[in-house]
XYZ file of C-alpha atoms in Angstrom:
401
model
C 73.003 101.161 96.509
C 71.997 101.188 100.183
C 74.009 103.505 103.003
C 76.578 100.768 104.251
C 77.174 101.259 107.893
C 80.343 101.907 108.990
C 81.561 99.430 110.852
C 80.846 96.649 107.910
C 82.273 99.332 105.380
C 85.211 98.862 107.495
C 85.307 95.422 107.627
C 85.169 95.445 104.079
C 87.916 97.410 103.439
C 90.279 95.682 105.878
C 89.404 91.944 104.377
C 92.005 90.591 103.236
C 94.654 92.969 104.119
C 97.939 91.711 104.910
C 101.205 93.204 105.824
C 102.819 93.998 102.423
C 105.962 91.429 100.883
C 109.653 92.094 103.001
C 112.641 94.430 101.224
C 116.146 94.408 102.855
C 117.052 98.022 104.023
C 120.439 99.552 105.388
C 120.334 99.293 109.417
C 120.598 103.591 109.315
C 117.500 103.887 106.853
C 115.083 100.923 108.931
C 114.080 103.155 112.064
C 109.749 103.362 112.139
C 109.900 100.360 109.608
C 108.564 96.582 110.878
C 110.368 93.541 111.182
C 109.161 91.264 107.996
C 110.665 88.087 109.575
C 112.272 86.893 113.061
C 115.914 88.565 113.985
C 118.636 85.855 114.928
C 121.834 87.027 116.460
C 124.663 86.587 113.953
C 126.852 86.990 117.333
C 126.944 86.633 121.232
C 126.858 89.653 123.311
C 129.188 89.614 125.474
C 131.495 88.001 123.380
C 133.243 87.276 126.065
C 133.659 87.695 130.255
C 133.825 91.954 130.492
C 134.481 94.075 133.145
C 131.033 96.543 133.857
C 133.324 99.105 136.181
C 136.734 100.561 136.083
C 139.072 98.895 138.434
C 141.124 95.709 139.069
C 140.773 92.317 138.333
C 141.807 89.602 140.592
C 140.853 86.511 142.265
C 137.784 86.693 144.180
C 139.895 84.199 147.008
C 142.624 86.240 147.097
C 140.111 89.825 148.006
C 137.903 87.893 150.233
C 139.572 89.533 153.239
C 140.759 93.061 153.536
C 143.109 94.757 153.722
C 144.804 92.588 151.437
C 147.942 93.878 149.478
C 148.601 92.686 145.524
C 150.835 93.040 142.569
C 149.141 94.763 139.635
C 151.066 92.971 136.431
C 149.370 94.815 133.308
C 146.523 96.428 131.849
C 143.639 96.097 130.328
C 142.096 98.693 128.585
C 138.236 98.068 126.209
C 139.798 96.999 123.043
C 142.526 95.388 123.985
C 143.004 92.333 127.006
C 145.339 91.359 128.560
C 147.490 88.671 127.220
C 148.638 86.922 130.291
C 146.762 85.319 133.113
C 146.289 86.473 137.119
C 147.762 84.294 139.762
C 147.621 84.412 143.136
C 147.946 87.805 144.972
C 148.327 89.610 141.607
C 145.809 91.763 139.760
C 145.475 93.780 136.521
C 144.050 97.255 136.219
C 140.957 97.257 134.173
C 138.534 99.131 132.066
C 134.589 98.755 131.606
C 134.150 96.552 128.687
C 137.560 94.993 128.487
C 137.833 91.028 128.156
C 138.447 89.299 132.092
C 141.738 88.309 132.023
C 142.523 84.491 132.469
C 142.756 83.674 135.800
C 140.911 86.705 137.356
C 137.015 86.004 138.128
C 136.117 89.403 139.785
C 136.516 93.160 139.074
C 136.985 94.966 142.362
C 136.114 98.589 141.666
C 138.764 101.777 142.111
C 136.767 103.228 144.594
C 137.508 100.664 146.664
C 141.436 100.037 146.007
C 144.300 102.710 147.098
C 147.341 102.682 144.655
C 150.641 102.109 147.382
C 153.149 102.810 144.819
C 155.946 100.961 143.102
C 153.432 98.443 141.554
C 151.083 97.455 144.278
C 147.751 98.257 145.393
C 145.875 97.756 148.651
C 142.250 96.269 148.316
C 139.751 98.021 151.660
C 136.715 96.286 150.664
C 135.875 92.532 150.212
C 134.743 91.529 146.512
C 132.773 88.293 145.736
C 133.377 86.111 142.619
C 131.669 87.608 139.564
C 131.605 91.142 141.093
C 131.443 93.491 138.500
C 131.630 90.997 135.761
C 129.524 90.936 132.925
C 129.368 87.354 132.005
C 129.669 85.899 127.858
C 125.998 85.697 126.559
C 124.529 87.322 129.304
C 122.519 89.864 126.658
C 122.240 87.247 124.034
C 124.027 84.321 122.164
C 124.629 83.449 118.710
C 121.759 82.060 117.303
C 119.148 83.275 119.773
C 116.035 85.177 118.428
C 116.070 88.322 119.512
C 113.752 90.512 117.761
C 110.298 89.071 116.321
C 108.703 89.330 113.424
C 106.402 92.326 112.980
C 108.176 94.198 115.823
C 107.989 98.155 115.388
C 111.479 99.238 114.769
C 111.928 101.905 117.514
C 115.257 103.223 119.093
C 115.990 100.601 121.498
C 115.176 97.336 118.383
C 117.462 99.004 115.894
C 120.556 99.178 118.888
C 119.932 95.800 119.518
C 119.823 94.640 115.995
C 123.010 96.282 115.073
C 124.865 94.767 118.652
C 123.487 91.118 116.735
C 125.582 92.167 113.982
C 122.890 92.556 110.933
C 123.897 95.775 108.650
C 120.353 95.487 107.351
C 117.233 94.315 107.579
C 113.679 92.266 106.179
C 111.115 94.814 106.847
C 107.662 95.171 105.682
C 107.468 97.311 102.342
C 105.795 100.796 103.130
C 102.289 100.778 101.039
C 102.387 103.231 98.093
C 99.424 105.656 97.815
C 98.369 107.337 94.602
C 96.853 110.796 95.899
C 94.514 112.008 92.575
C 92.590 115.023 93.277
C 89.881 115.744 90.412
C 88.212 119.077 89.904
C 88.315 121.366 86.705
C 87.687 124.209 90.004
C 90.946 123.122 91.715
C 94.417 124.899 91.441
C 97.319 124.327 93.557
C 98.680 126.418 96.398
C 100.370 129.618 95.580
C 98.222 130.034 92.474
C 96.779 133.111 91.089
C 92.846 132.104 91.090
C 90.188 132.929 88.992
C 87.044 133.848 90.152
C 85.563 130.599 90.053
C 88.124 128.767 91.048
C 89.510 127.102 94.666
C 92.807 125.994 95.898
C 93.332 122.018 96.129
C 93.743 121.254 100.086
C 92.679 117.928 100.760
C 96.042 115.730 98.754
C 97.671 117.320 102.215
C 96.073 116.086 104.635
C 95.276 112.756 103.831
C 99.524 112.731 102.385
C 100.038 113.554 105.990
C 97.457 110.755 107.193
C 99.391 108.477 104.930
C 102.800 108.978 106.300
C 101.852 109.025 109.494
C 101.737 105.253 109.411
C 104.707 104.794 107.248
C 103.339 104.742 103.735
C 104.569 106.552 101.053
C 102.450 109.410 99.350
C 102.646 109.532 95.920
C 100.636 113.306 94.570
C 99.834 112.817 91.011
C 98.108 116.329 91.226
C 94.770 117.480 90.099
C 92.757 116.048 86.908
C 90.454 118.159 85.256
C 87.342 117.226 85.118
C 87.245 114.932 82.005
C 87.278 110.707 81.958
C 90.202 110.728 79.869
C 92.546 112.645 81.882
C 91.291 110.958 85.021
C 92.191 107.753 83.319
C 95.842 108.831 82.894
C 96.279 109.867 86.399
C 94.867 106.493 87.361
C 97.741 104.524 84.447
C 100.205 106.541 85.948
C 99.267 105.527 89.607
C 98.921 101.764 88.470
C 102.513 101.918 86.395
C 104.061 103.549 89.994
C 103.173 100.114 92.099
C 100.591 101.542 94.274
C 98.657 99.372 96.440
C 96.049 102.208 96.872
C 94.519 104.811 94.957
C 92.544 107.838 96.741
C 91.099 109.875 94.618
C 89.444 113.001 95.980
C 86.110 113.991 94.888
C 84.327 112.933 91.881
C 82.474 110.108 94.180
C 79.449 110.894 94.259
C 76.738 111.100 91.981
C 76.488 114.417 89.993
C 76.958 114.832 86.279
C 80.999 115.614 86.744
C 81.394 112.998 89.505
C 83.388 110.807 86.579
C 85.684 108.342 89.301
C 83.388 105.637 89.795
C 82.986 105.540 85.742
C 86.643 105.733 85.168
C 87.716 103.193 87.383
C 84.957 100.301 86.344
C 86.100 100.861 82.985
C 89.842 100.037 84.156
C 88.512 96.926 85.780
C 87.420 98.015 89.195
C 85.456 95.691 90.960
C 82.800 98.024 93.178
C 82.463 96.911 96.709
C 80.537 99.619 98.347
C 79.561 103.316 97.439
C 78.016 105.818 99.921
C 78.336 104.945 103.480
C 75.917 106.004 106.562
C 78.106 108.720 108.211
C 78.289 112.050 108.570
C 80.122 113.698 106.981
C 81.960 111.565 104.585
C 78.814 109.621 103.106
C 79.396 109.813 98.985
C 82.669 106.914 99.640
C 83.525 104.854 97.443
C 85.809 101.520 97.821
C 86.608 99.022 95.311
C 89.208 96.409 93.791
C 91.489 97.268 90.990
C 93.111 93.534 90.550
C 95.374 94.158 93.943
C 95.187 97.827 93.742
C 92.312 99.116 96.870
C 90.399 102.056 95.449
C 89.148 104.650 97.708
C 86.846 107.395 96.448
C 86.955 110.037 98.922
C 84.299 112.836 99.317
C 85.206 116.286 98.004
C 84.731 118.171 100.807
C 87.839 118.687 103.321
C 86.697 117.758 106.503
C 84.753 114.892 104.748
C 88.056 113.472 103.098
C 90.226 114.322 106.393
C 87.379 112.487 108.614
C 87.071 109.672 106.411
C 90.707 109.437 106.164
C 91.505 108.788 109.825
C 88.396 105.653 109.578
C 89.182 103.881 106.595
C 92.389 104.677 104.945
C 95.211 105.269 108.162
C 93.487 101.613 109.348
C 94.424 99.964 106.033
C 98.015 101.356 105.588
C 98.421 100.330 109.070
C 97.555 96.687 107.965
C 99.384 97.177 104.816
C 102.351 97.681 106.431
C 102.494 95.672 109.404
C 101.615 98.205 112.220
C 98.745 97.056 114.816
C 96.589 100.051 114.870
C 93.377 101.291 116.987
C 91.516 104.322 117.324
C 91.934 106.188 120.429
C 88.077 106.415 121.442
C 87.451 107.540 125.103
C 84.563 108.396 127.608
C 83.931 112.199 128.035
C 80.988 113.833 129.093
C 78.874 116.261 127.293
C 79.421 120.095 127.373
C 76.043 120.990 125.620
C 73.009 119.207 124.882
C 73.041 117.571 121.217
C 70.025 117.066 119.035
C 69.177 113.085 118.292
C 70.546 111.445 115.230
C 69.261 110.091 112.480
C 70.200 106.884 110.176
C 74.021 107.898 109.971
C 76.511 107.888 112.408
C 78.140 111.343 113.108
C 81.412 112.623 113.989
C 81.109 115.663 115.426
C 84.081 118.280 115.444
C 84.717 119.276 119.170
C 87.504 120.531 122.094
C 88.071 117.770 124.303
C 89.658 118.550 127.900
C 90.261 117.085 131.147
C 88.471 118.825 134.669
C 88.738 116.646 138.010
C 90.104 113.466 135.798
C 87.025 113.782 133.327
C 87.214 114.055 129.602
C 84.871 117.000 128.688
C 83.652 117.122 125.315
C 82.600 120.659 123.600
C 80.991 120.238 120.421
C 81.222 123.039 117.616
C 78.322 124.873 117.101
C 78.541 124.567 113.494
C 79.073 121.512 111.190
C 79.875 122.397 107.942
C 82.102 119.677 106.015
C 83.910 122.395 103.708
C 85.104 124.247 107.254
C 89.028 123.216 107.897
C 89.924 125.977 110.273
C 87.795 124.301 112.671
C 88.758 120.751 111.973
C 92.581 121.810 112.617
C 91.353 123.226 115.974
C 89.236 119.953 117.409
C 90.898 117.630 118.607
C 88.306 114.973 119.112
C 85.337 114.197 117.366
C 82.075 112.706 118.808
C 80.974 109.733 117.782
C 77.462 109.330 117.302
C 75.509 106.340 116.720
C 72.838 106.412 114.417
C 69.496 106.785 115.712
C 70.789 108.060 118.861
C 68.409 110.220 121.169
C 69.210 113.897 121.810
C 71.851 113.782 124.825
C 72.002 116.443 127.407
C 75.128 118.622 129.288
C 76.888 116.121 131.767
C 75.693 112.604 129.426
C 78.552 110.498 128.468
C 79.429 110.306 124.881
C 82.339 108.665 122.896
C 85.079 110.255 121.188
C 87.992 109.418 118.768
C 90.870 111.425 119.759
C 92.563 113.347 117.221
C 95.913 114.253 118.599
């Protein structure tokens, strides 16, 4: 099968991905989720005519001219209004949020009202009809739409849809991922190895890439390196509802690389298998009825690397996020050598002199090297058959963090 390039491997694994069927969640347990259809108001907000300062309300005609001197007949506190109504050269001392009396059509503010005593207050400055009044509706009314579907529930979305009144909402179901890690060599952290044995890193970090777009991560742990007990991990995965498995290692094409024969047998449909990048080239994608199969490489950087191209843009999709690599303009550090028929990502420090992005590359490229993946924070992207590039030449980079 020929090295698919990886924009069309991409493409491929994107088609036909759609933002997952809607659940009903509490309000409290919805924040980071998206909106599965359009929010309507089950309420207007104000309800009703509310004061937005502390103070009196009156009749704007009567505190058109100042001094003017007026009878305060109640209260009105937030929570509870005042039952009666304001007539001429009478007022009622109000509180932010409480409901405008009847009568009263402007809020003049304490600041600008000294109490005389026995009942009465002097007004010193001038208020205008609707002064300080928050007007019914003015934030929304009953009925309006006020959130729309496939909006990112953030802070200020989930205040809003709880002042509409909903206790809950239709969000987008987070994708499930089935994390199988394969390797008779692998043990997990905290074990006591043997001498031919390494610990399993790699669920992690592609766990971590998971949630970091709202899917769940579901670690079925580490099969040994036999079809059938791959081909349990894979029921198990199937009988949780995922909508992808990643299985790491075991792509490629050695005489223990078992996935690609496990999962054909359970009905995968192959799309692709080996892709023209570096590193990350033995990947494998394919159909599993709805389930989307990606075969990861073994190595760690290769499965972290391949992890922020193909599977963080999918579980975006998945779950109704809009998602796009961060790829900037720096310029080069060091010269770089020219490419060949895959496209590279290249580890490197990216930082910022006089406005410009500069780009360091590590001297060393090793795909089993993690230390030095955790310390880039950009990788270089290089087109295949690029020529070799020298200090100072632009180059593009996908930003890591």
């Amino acid at each position: 099968m020929a090295l698919v390039p990886v924009a069309e491997a991409l493409g491929r694994l994107l088609d036909g991905a759609t933002a997952l069927p809607g659940e009903n969640v509490p309000l409290a347990d919805a924040a980071g989720r998206v909106l599965a259809e359009p929010l309507v108001a089950l309420r207007t907000q104000p309800p009703f005519n509310a004061s937005a300062m502390d103070g009196y309300a009156a009749r704007a005609v009567d505190v058109a001219s100042v001094p003017v001197r007026l009878s305060v007949i109640g209260l009105a506190p937030a929570g509870r209004g005042f039952a009666g109504s304001v007539g001429k050269g009478k007022a009622v001392r109000i509180f932010t949020g409480a409901p405008l009396p009847e009568g009263a059509d402007t809020v003049v503010i304490q600041e600008n009202v000294r109490d005389l005593g026995g009942g009465s207050i002097e007004v010193t400055e001038p208020a205008a009809e609707a002064r300080n009044v928050r007007r019914r509706g003015l934030d929304f009314g009953q009925g309006d739409v006020v959130l729309e579907q496939g909006r990112l529930l953030d802070p200020a979305a989930l205040s809003l849809a709880a002042s509409a009144n909903h206790p809950s909402l239709n969000v987008v179901r987070r994708p499930i991922v089935a994390i199988i890690a394969t390797g008779d060599e692998l043990l997990p952290p905290g074990s006591a190895l043997g001498p031919d044995q390494i610990i399993s890193s790699n669920a992690y970090g592609v766990a971590a890439t998971a949630q970091s777009v709202g899917a769940r991560a579901l670690d079925l742990g580490i099969a040994a390196d036999r079809k059938d007990a791959i081909a349990a991990l894979v029921k198990k995965a199937v009988d949780a509802g995922a909508d992808v498995i990643v299985t790491l290692g075991g792509a490629s094409v050695g005489d223990h690389d078992l996935i690609h024969d496990v999962l054909t047998g359970e009905g995968m449909q192959l799309d692709f298998w080996k892709i023209a990048m570096r590193p990350g080239k033995p990947l494998m994608f394919g159909r599993l009825g709805k389930i989307r199969c990606i075969g990861l490489p073994g190595n760690p950087v290769a499965s972290l690397v391949c992890s922020q191209l193909f599977l963080k843009p999918l579980l975006a999709r998945l779950g109704g996020l809009s998602y796009r690599q961060d790829i900037r303009i720096a310029r080069l550090a060091s010269a770089m050598h020219a490419n060949d028929l895959r496209q590279d990502y290249v580890r490197a420090v990216v930082r910022e002199d006089a406005g410009q992005l500069i780009a360091t590359p590590f001297s060393i490229q090793d795909s089993s090297m993690l230390r030095m993946l955790a310390d880039a924070n950009g990788l270089i992207v290089r087109k295949p058959f690029a020529p070799a590039a020298e200090a100072g030449d632009e180059c593009s980079v996908l930003m890591l963090r």
